[in-house]
Every structure is written in C-alpha cells, then in structure tokens.
mmCIF file of C-alpha atoms in Angstrom:
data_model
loop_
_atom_site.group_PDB
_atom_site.id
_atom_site.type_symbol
_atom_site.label_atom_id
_atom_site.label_comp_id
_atom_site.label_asym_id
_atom_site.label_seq_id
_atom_site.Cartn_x
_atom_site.Cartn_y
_atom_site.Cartn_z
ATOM 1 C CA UNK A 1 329.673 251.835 130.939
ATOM 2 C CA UNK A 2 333.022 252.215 132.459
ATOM 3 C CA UNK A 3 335.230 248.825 131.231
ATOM 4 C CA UNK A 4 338.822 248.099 132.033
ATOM 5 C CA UNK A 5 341.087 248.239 128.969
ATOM 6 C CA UNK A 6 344.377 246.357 127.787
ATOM 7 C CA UNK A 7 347.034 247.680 125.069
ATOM 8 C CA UNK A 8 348.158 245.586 122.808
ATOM 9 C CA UNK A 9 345.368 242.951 122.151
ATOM 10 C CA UNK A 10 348.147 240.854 120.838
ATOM 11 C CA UNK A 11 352.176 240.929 121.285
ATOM 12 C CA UNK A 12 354.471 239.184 119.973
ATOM 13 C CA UNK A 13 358.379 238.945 121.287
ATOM 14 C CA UNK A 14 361.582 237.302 120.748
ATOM 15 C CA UNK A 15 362.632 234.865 123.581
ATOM 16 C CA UNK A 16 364.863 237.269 126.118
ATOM 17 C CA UNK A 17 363.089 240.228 125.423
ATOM 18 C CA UNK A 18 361.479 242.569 127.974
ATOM 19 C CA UNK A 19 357.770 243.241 127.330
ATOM 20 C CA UNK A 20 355.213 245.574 129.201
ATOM 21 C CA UNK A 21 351.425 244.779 128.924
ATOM 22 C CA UNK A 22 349.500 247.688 129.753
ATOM 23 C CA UNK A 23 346.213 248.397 131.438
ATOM 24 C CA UNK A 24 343.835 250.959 132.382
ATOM 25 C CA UNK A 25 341.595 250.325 135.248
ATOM 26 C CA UNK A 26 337.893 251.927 136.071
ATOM 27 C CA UNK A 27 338.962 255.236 137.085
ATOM 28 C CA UNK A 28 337.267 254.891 140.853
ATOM 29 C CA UNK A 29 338.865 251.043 141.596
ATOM 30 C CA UNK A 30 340.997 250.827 144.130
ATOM 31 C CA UNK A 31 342.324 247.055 143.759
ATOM 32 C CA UNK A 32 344.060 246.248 140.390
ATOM 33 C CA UNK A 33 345.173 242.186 139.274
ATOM 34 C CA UNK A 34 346.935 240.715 136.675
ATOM 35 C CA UNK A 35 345.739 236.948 135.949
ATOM 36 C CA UNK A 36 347.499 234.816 133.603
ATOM 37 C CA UNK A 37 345.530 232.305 131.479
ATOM 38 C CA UNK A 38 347.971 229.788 129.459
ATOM 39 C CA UNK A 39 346.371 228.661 126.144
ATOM 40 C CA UNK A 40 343.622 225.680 126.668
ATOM 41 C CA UNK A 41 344.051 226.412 131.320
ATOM 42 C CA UNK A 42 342.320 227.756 133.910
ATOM 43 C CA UNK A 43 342.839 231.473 134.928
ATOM 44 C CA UNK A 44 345.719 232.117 137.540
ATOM 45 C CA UNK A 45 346.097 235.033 139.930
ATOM 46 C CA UNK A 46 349.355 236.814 139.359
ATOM 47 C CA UNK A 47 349.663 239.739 141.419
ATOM 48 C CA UNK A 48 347.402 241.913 143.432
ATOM 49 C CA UNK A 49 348.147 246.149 144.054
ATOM 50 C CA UNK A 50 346.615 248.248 146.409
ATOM 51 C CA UNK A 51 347.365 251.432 147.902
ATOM 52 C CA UNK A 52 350.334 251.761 145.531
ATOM 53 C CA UNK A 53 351.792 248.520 146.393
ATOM 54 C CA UNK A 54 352.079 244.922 146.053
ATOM 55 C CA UNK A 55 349.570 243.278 148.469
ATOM 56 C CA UNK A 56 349.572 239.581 147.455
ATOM 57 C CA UNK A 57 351.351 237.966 144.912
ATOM 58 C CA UNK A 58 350.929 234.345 143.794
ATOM 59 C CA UNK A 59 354.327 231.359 143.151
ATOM 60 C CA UNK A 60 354.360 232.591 139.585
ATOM 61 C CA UNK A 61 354.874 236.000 139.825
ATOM 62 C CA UNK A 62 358.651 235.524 140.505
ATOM 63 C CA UNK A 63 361.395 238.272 140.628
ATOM 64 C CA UNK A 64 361.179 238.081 136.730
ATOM 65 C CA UNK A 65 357.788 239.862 136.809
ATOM 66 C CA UNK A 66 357.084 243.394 138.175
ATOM 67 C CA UNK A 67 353.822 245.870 138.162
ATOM 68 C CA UNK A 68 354.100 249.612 138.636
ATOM 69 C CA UNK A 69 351.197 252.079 138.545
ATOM 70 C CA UNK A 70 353.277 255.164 136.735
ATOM 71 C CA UNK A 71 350.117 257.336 136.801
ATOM 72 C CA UNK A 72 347.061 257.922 138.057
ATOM 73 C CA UNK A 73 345.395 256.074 135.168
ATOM 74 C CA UNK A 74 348.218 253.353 134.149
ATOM 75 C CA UNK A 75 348.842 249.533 135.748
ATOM 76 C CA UNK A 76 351.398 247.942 133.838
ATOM 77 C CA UNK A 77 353.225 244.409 133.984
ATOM 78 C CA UNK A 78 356.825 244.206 132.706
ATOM 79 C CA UNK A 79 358.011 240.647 132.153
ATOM 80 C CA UNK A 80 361.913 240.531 132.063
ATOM 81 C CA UNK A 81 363.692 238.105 129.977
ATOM 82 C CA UNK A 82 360.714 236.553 128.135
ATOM 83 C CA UNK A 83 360.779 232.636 128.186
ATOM 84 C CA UNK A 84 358.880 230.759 125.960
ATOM 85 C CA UNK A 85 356.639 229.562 128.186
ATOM 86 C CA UNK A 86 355.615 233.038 129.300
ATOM 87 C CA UNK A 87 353.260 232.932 125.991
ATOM 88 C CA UNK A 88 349.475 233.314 127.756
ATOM 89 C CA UNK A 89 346.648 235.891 127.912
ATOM 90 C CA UNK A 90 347.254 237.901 130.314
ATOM 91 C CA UNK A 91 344.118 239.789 131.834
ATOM 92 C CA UNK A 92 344.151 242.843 134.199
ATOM 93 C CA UNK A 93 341.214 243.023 135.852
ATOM 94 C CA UNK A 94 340.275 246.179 138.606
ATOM 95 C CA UNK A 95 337.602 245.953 141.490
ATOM 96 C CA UNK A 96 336.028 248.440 143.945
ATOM 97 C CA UNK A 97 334.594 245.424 146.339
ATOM 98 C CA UNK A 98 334.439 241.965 145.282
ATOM 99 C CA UNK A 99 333.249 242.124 142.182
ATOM 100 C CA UNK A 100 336.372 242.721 139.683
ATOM 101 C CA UNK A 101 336.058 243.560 136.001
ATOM 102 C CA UNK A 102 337.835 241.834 133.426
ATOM 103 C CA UNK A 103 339.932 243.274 130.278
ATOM 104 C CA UNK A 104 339.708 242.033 127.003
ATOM 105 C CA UNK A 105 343.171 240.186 127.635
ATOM 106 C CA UNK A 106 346.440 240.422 125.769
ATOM 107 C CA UNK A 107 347.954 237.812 124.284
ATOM 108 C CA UNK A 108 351.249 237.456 124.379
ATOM 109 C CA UNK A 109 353.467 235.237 122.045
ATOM 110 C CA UNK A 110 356.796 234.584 123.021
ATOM 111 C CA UNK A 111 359.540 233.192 120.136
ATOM 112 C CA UNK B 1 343.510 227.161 150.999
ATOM 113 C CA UNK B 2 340.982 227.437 148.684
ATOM 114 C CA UNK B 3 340.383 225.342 145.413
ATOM 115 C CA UNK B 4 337.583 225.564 142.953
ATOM 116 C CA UNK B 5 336.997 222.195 140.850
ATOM 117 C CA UNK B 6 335.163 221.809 137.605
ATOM 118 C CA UNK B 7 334.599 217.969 136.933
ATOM 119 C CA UNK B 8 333.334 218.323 133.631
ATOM 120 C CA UNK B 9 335.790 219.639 131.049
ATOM 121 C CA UNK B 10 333.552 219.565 128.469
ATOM 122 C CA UNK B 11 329.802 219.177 127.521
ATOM 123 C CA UNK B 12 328.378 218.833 123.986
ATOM 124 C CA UNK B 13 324.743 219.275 123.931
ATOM 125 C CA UNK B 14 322.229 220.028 121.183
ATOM 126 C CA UNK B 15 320.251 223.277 120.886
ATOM 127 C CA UNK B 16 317.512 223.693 123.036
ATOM 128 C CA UNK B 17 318.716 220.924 125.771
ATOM 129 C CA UNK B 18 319.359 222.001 129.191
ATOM 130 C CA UNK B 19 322.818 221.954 130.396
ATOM 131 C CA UNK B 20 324.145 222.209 134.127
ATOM 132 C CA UNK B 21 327.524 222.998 134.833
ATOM 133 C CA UNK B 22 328.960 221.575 138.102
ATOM 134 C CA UNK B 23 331.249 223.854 140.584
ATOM 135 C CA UNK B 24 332.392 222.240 144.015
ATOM 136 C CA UNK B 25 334.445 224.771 145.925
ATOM 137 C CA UNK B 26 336.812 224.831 149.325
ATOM 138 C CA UNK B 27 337.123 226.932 151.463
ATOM 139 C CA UNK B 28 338.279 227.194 155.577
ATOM 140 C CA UNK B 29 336.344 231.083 155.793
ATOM 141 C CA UNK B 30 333.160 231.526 156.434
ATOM 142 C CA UNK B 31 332.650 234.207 154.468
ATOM 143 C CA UNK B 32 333.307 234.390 150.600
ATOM 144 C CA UNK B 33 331.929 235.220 147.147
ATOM 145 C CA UNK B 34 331.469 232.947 144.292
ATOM 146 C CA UNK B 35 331.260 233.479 140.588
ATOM 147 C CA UNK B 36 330.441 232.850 137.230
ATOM 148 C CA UNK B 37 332.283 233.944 133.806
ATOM 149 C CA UNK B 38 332.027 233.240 130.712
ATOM 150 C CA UNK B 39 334.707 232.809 127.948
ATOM 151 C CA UNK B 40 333.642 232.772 124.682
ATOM 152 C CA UNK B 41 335.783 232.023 121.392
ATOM 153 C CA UNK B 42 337.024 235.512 121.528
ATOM 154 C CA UNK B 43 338.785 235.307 124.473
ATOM 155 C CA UNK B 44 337.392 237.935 126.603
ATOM 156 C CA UNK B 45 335.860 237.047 130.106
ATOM 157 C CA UNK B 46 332.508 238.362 130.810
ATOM 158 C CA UNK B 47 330.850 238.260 134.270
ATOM 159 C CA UNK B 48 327.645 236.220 135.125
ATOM 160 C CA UNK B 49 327.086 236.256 138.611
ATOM 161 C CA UNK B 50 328.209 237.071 142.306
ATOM 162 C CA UNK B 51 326.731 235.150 145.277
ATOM 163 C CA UNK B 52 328.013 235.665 149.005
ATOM 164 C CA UNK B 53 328.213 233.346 151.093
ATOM 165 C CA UNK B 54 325.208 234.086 153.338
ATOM 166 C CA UNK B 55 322.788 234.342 150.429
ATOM 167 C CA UNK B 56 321.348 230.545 149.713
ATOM 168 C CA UNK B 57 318.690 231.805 147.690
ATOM 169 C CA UNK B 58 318.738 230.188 143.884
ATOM 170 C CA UNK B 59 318.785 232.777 141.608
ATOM 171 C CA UNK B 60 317.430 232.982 137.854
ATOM 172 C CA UNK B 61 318.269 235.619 135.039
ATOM 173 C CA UNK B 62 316.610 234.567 131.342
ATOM 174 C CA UNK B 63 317.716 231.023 130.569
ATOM 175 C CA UNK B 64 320.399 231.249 133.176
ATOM 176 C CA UNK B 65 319.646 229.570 136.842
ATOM 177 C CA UNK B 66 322.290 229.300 139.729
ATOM 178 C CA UNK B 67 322.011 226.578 142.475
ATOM 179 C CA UNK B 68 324.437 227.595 145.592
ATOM 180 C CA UNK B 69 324.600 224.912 148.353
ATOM 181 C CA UNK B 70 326.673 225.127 150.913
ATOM 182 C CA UNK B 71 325.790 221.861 153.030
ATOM 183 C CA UNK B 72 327.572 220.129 149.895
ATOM 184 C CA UNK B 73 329.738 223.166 148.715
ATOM 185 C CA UNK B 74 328.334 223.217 145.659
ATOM 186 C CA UNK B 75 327.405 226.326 142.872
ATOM 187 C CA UNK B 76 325.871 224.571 140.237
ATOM 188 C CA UNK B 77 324.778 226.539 136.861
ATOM 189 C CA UNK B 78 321.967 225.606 134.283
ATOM 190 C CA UNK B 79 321.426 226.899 131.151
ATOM 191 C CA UNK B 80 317.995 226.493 129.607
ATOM 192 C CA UNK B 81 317.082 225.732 126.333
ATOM 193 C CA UNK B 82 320.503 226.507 124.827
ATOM 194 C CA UNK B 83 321.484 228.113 122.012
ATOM 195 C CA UNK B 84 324.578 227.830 119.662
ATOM 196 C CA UNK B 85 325.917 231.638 121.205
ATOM 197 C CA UNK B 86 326.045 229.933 124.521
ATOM 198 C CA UNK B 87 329.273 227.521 122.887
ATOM 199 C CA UNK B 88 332.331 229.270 125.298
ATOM 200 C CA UNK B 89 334.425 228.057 128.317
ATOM 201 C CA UNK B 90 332.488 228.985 131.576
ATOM 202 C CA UNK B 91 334.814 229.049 134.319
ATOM 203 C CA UNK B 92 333.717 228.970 138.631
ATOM 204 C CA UNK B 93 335.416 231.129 140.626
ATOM 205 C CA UNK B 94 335.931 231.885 144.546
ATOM 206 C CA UNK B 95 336.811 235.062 146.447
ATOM 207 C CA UNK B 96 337.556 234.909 150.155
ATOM 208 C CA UNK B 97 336.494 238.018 152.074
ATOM 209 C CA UNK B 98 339.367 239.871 152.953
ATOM 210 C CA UNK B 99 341.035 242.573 155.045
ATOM 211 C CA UNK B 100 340.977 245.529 153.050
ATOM 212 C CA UNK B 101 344.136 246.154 152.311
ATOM 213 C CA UNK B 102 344.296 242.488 150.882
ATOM 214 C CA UNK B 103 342.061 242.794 147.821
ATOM 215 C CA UNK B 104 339.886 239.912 146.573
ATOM 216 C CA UNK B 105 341.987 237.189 144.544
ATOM 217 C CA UNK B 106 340.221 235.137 142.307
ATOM 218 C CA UNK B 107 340.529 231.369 142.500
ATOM 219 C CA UNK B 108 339.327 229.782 139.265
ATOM 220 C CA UNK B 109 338.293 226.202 138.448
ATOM 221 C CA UNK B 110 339.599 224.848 135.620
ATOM 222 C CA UNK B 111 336.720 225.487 133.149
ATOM 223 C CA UNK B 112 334.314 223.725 131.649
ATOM 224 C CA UNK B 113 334.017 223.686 127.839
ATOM 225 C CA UNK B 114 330.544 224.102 126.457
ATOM 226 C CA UNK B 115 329.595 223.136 122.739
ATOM 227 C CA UNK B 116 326.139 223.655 121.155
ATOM 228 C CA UNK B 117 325.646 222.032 118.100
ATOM 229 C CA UNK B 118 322.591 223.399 115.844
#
C-alpha cells in the first residue's frame, strides 16, 4: 500500500541552526501539507502546495519557514534559524481528494 | 472560520467498557468532510474515518461506531468493548470543501486522551 514517508524520524539541532525535514508523498497526490504537532497539542496546519506552489499557508508558517518540491518525488520544509520553541513533530501528509495520508512524523528537537 | 472542539481531554476507562468520544465542529460551508485519527504512543497518526457532509447515515466498522449530527454539529465516536491497544490520543478533524486549487486543510480538535486500564 502506497504510504507517505518522512526522513529523519528524529532530529536534533542546535538553537540557530537551519534544518530541512524531508518527505515523500504518494507518487499520484497532487496536494502536499506540512502540520506541526507541539509535544502534549493538537495538530496545526502549516502550509499547503499545489501545482508547484504555495496555496494556503497558516499564522505560523512565517518568513522563517519555507517548502520547495526539488523533484518530482521530494517535499521538503527548511526551518531557518531554529528557535527553541520550533521543537514539535512535524507531519507531511499528501492527498488526492479529501482524504490526506499521514507520515510517520519527525520529531524535531531544538537545543 | 472553522473550529473543531474536543471537551474531553481525557477518558480512563476499564477494558471492555464502552467509551464515546465527543466532537462538536463549526463551520459557515455547507459542504465539508469530517474525520477521525488516531494517535497512539508511537506517535504516528492513523486514519479512521471520512464522512461528508451530506451523508447522515451512522456508520459502524468492528467495535468502532460514528454518530454524525448535523442539527447539533456533532461527530460523536464510540468504541465498544475496549481493549488496552485502543490507549492513544484520538483527535476530530474538519475539512471544508474547497476550490481546487486550494487543497483541503485540516482543522484538528485538540484531542482527546484515551487510557484503558486491564
């Protein structure tokens, strides 16, 4: 069964750093999301990307994060300047309609 | 805007009790999807269940049952006779229907933590 996937499970980084979490949606999806889910919260939409662009993007997704599909297989999200309380899963998830599958999440520790 | 809310943040039940998670939802379109996930210790989110908005009909899969009203915005879930693998964080979720080039954001309640003890 096809299944999105996330590289690393786990990253940690020192405070200022730059750090790309990477993802690799079902190969036929045309909508890909990041969500960000801080330890012990709810889930919160980050960013939408369609059609090789941005097409909604939520209060926290500020000029410090950006996505970029490189590929025809890659989504990525680079976080610039790490602050501590960046530290979260963060989940890509990748839909055809309305239905959008989940990654196992990466969890990222910031120090 | 829509908001999903989860009143209960967590349940502690023993096995083989019922337990129904609550969901109340808003919304100003007349057309959306709701969801289920589940979140279990590991972290991962697994998919339970899509309803649209124009399907009213209860739905039951196993020891899993779904009650979706919309007079009282509501998307209740029950699990039957539960078991200790059910402990996780099950989390509601809404999806306004949306142009295309839009996409289908996910707005998620804030969880509700289930615990069942052997």
């Amino acid at each position: 069964e096809p299944e999105v996937t996330q590289t690393p499970s786990h990253q940690v980084t020192q405070m200022g750093q730059e750090v790309i979490l990477r993802c690799v949606p079902i190969s036929n999806h045309l909508y890909f999301y990041w969500y960000r889910q801080i330890l012990g919260q709810k889930v919160e939409f980050l960013v939408s990307f369609y059609n090789n662009e941005i097409s909604e993007k939520s209060e926290i997704f500020d000029d410090q994060f950006s996505v970029e599909r490189p590929d025809g297989s890659n989504f990525t999200l680079k976080i610039r300047s790490t602050k501590l309380e960046d530290s979260a899963m963060y989940f890509c998830a990748s839909s055809e309609d309305s239905e959008a599958f989940f990654g196992q999440g990466t969890r990222l520790t910031v120090v | 805007a829509q908001k999903v809310t989860q009143a209960q943040t967590e349940i502690s039940v023993v096995e083989k009790e019922d337990v129904t998670l609550d969901c109340v939802y808003e919304t100003r379109d007349t057309t959306y999807y709701l969801f289920w996930y589940k979140q279990p210790p590991s972290g991962e989110l697994v998919f339970l269940i899509r309803r649209n908005s124009f399907d009213e009909q209860n739905e039951i899969s196993g020891r899993y049952s779904w009650n979706f009203q919309k007079s009282t915005s509501s998307f209740n879930f029950t699990i039957t006779a539960s078991q200790v693998v059910d402990s996780a964080v099950y989390f509601c979720a809404l999806s306004e229907a949306r142009i295309k080039a839009a996409g289908n954001k996910l707005t998620f309640g804030g969880g509700t933590r289930v615990l069942v003890k052997p």
